[in-house]
Coordinates of N, CA and C in Angstrom, one line a residue:
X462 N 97.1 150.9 139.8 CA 97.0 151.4 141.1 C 97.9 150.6 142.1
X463 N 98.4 151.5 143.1 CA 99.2 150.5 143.9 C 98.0 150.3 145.1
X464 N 98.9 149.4 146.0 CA 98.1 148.7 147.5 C 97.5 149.8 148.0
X465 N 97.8 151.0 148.1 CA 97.4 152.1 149.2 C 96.1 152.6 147.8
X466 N 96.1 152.3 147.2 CA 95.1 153.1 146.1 C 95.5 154.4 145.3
X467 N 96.7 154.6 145.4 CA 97.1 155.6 144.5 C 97.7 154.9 143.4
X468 N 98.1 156.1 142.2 CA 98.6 155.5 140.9 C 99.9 156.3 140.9
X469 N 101.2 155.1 140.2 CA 102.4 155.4 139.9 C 103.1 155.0 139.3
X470 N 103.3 155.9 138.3 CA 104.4 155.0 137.2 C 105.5 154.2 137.3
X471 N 105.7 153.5 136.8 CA 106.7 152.3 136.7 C 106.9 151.7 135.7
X472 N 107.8 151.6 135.6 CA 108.6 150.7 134.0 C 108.4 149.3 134.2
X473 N 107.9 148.8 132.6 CA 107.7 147.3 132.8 C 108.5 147.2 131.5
X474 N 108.5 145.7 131.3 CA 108.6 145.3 129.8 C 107.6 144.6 129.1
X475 N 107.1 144.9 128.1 CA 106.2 144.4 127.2 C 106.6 143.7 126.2
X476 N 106.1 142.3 126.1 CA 106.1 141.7 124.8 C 104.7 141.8 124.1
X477 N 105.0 142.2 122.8 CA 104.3 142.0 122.0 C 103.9 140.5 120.9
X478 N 103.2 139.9 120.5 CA 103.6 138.5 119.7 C 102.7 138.8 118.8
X479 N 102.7 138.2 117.4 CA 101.8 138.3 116.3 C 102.1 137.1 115.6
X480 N 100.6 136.3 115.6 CA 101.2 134.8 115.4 C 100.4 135.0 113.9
X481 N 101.2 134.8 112.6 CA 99.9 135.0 111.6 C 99.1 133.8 111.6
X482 N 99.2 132.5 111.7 CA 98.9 131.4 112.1 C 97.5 131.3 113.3
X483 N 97.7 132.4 114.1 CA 96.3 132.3 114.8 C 96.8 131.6 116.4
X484 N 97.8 131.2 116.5 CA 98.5 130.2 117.9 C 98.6 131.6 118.6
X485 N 98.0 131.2 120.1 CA 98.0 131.4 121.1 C 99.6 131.3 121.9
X486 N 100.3 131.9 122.4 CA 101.6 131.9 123.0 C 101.4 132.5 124.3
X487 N 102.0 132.0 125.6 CA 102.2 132.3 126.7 C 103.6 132.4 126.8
X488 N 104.0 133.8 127.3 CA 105.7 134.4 127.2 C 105.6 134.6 128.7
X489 N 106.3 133.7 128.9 CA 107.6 134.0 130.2 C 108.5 134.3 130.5
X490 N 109.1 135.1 131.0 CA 110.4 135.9 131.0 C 111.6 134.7 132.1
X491 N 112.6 134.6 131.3 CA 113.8 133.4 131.9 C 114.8 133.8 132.4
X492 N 114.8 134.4 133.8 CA 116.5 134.5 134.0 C 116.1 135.8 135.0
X493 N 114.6 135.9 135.8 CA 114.5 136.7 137.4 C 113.1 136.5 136.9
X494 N 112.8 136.3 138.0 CA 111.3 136.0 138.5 C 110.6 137.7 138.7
X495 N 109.5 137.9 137.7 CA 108.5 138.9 138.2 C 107.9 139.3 139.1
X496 N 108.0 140.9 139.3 CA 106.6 141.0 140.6 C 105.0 141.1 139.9
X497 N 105.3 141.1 139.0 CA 104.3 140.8 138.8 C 103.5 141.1 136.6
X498 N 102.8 139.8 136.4 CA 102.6 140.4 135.0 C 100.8 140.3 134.6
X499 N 100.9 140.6 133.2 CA 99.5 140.1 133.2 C 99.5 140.0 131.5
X500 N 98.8 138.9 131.0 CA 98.6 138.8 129.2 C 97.3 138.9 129.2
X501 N 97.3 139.5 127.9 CA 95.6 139.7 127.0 C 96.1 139.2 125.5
X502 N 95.1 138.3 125.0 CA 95.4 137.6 123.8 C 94.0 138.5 122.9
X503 N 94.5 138.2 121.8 CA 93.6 139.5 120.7 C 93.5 138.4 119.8
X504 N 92.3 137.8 120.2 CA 92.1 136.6 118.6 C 91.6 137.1 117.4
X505 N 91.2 138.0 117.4 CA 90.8 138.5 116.3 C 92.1 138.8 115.3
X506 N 92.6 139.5 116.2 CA 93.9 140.4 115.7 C 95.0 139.5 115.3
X507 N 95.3 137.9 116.0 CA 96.2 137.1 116.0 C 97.7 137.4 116.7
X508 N 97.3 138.6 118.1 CA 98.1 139.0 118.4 C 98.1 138.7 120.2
X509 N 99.2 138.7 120.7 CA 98.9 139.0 122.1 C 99.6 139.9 122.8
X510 N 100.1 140.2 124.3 CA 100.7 141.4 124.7 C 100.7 141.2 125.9
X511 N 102.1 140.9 126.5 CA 102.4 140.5 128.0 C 102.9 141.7 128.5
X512 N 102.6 142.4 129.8 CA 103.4 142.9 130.0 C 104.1 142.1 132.2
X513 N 105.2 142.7 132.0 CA 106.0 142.1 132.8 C 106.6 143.3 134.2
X514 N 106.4 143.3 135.5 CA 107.1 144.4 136.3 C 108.0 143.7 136.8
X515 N 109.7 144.1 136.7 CA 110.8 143.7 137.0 C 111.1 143.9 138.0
X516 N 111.9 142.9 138.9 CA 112.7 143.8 140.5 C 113.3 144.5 139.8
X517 N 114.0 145.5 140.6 CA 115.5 146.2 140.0 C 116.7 145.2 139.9
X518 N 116.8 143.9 140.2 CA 117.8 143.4 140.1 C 118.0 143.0 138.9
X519 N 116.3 143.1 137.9 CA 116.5 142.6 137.2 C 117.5 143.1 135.8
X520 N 117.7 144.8 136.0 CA 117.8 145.2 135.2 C 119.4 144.7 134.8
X521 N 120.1 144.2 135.2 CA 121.8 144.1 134.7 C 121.6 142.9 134.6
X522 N 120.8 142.1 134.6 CA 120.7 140.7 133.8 C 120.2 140.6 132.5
X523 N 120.6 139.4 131.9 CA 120.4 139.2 130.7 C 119.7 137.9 130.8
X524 N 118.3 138.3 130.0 CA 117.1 137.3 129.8 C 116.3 137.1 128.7
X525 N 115.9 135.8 128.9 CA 115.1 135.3 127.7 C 113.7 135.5 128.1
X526 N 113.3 135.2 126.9 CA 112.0 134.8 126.4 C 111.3 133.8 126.4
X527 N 110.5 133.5 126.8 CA 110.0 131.8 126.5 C 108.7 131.8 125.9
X528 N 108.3 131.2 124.9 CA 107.2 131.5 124.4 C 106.4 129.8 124.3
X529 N 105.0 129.6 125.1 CA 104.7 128.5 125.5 C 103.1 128.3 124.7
X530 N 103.3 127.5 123.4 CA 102.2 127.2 123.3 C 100.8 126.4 124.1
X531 N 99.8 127.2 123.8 CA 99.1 127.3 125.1 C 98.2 126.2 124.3
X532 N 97.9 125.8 123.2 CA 96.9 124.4 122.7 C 97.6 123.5 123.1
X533 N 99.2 123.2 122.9 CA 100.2 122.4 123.0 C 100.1 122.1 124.7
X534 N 100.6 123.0 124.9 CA 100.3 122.9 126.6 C 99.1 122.3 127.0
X535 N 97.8 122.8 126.4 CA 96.5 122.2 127.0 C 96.8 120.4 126.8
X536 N 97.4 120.0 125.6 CA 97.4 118.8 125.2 C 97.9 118.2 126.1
X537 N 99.2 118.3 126.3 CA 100.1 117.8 127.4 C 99.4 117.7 128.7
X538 N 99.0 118.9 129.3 CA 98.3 118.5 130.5 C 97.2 117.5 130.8
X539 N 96.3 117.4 129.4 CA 95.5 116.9 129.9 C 95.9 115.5 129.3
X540 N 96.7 115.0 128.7 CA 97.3 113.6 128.6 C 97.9 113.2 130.3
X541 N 98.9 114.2 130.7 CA 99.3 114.2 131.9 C 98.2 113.8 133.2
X542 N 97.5 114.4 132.9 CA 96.5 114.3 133.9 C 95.4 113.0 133.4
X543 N 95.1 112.1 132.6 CA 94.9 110.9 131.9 C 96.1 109.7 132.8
X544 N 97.4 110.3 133.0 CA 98.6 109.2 133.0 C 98.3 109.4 134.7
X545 N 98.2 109.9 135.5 CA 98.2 110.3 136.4 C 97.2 109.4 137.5
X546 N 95.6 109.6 136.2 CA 94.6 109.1 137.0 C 94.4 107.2 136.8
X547 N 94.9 106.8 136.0 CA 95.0 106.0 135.3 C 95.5 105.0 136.6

């Protein structure tokens, strides 16, 4: 739905990820900042599914992918945040 409460199509890009491993990935798109995205992780399934709404600027650029493990990440921060308070 948009701000006014109506609904309207729009093209996004979707990643899909399938970890057979079971790891959690957070994908960020590298090279134009989103208006906006949202992820749903499927633990059962070992899968997750971002999708991403681009400006139009973004479309004549060429971008990456970033895929951010998210236990790894938990680890780091909360070492980070150990070094911090320390």
């Amino acid at each position: 739905p948009m701000a006014d409460g109506t609904n309207k199509e729009v093209e996004c890009l979707v990643v899909r990820v399938y970890s057979p491993l079971g790891v959690k990935y957070h994908v960020q798109i590298i090279g134009s900042a989103p208006q906006a995205e949202v992820h749903r992780y499927f633990n059962d399934a070992k899968r997750s599914t971002s999708a991403f709404w681009l400006r139009e600027d973004a479309k004549g650029k060429t971008l990456r992918i970033k895929l951010i493990n998210i236990d790894t990440a938990k680890t780091k921060s909360t070492r980070l945040g150990r070094e911090l308070t320390e």
